[in-house]
mmCIF file of C-alpha atoms and ligand atoms in Angstrom:
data_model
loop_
_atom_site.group_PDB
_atom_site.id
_atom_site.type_symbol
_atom_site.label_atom_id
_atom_site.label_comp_id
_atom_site.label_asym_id
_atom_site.label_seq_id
_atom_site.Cartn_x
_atom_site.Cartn_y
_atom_site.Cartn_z
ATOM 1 C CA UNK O 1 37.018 170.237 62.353
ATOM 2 C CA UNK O 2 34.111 171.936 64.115
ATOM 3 C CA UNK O 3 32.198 169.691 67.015
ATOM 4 C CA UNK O 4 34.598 167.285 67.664
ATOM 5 C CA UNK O 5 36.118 167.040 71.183
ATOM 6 C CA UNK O 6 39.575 166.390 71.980
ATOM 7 C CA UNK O 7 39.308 162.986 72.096
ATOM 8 C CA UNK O 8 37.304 162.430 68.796
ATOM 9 C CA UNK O 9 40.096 164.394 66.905
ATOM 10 C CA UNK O 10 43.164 162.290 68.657
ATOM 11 C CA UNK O 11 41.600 159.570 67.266
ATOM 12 C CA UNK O 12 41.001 160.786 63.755
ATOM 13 C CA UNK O 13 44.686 161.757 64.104
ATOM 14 C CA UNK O 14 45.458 158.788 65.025
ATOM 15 C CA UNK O 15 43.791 156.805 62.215
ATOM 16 C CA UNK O 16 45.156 159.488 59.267
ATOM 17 C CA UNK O 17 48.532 158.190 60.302
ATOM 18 C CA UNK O 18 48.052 154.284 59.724
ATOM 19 C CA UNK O 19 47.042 153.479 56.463
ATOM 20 C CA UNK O 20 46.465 150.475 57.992
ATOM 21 C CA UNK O 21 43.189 149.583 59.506
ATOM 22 C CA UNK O 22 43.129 149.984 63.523
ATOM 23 C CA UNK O 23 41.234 148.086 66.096
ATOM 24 C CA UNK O 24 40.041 150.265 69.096
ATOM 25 C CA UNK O 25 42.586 148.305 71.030
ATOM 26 C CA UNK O 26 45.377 149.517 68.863
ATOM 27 C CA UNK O 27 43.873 152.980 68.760
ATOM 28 C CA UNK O 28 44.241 153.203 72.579
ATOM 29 C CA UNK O 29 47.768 151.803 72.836
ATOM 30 C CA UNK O 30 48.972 154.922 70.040
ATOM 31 C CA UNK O 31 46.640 157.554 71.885
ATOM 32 C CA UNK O 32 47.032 156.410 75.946
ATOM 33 C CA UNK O 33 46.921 159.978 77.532
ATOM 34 C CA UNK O 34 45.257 160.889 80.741
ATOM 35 C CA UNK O 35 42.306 162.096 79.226
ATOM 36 C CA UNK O 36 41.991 158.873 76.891
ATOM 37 C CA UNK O 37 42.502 155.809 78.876
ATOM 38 C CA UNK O 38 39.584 153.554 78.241
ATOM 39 C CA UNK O 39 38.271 151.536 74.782
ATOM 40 C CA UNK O 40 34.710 153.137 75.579
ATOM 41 C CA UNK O 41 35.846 156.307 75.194
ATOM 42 C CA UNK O 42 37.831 155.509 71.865
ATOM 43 C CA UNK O 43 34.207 153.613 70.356
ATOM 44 C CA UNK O 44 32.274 156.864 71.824
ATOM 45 C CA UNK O 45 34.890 158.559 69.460
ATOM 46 C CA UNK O 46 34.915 156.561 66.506
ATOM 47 C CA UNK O 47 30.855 156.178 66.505
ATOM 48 C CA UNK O 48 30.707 160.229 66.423
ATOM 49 C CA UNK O 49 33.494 159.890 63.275
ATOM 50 C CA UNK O 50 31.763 157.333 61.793
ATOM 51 C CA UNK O 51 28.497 159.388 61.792
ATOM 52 C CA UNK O 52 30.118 161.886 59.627
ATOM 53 C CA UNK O 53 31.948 159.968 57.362
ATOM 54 C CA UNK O 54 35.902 160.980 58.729
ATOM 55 C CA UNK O 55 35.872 156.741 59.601
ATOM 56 C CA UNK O 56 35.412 153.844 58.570
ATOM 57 C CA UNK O 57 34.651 150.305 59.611
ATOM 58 C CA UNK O 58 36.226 147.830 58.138
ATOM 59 C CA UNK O 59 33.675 144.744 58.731
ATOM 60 C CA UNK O 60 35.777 141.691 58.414
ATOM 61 C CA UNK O 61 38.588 142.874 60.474
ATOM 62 C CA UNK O 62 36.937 144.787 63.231
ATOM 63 C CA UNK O 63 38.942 147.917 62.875
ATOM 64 C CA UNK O 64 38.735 151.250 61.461
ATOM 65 C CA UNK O 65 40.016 153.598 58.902
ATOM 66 C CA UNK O 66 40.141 157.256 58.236
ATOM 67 C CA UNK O 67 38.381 158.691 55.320
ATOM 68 C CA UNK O 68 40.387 159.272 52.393
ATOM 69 C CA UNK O 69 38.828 162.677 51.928
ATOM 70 C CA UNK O 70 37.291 164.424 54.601
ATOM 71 C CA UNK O 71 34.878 166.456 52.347
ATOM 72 C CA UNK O 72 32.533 164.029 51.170
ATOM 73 C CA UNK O 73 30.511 163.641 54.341
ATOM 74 C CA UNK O 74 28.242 160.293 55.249
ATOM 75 C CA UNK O 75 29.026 157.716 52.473
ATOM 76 C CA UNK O 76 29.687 153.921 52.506
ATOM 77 C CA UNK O 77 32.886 152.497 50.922
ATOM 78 C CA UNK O 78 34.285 149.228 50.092
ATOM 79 C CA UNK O 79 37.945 148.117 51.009
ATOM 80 C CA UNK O 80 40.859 146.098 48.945
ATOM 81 C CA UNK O 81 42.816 145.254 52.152
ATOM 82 C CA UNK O 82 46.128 143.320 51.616
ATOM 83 C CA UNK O 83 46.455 140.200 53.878
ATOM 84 C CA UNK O 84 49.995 140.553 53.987
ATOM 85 C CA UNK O 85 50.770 144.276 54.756
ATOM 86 C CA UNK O 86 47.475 145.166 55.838
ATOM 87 C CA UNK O 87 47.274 148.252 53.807
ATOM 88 C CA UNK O 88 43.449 148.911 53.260
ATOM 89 C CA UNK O 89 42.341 151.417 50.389
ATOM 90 C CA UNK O 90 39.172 152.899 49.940
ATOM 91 C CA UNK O 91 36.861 153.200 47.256
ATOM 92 C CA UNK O 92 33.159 153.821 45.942
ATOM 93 C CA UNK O 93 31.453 152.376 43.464
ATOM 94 C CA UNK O 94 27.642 152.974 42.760
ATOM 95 C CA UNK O 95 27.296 149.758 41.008
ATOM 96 C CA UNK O 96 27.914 147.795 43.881
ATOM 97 C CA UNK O 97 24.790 149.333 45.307
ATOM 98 C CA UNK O 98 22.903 148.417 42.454
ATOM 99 C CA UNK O 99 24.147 144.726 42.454
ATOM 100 C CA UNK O 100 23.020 144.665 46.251
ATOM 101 C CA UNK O 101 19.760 145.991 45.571
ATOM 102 C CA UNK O 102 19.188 143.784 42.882
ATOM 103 C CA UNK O 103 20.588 141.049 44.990
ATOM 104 C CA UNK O 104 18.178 141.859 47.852
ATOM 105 C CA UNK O 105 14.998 142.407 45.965
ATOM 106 C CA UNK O 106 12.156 145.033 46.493
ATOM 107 C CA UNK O 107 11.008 143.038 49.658
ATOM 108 C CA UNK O 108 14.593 143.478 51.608
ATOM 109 C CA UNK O 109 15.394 146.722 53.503
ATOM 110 C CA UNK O 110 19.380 147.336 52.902
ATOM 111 C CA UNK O 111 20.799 148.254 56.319
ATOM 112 C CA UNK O 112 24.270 147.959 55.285
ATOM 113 C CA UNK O 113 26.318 146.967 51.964
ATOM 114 C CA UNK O 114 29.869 146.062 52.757
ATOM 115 C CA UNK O 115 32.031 144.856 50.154
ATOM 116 C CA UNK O 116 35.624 144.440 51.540
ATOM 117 C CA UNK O 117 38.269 142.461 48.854
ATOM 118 C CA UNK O 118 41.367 140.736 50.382
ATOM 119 C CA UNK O 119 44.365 139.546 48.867
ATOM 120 C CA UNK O 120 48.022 140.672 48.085
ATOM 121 C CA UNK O 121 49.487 144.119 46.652
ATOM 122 C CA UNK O 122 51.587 144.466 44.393
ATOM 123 C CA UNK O 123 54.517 145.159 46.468
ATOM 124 C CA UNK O 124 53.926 142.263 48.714
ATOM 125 C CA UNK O 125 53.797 139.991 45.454
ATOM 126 C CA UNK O 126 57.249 141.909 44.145
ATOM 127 C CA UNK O 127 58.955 140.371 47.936
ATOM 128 C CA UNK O 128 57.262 136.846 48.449
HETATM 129 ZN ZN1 ZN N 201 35.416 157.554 52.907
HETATM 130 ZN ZN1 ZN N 202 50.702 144.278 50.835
#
């Protein structure tokens, strides 16, 4: 990936191999190397990923998520997030733009739309 510095890309790396979403704390215990040792450095990083779409926030939880493509550039997802195994997965909708805009009315300037859905998978179901 062109433009990002080491420390941007140990983070990506670092977030492609949770599926689970990762709190900047977290992020810095998996990464701790001499050249990234403090959480400002890891939320420089994940700002710059988040500009370009590789990240994610997820709102609720206060962590973050890799992209589950890295081709589609600066887009807004929502999240189904399991409460039990904290899998989070990713996915677009346009209508849910439309519902917030309708929602908002002409007046309202949408900053951000985050739609994030918790509850159980189906594997975590299958064990309880
Ligand atoms: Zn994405
Ligand atoms: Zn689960």
């Amino acid at each position: 990936m062109a433009n990002l510095g080491s420390n941007d890309q140990r983070v990506l790396t670092t977030l492609k191999k949770s599926n689970k979403p990762l709190s900047a704390y977290d992020i810095l215990d998996r990464t701790r190397s001499a050249a990234l040792k403090a959480p400002v450095q890891v939320y420089r990083a994940l700002q710059k990923l988040e500009k370009r779409g590789l990240v994610h926030r997820v709102e609720a939880l206060n962590a973050f998520v890799a992209c589950c493509d890295d081709h589609h550039g600066l887009h807004r997802p929502g999240f189904v997030v399991c409460r039990d195994c904290g899998v989070a997965r990713e996915f677009e909708d346009k209508r849910v733009a439309r519902v917030a805009e309708d929602a908002a009315g002409p007046d309202f300037l949408i900053e951000t739309i985050s739609l994030e859905i918790y509850g159980r998978c189906a594997p975590c179901r299958a064990a309880a």
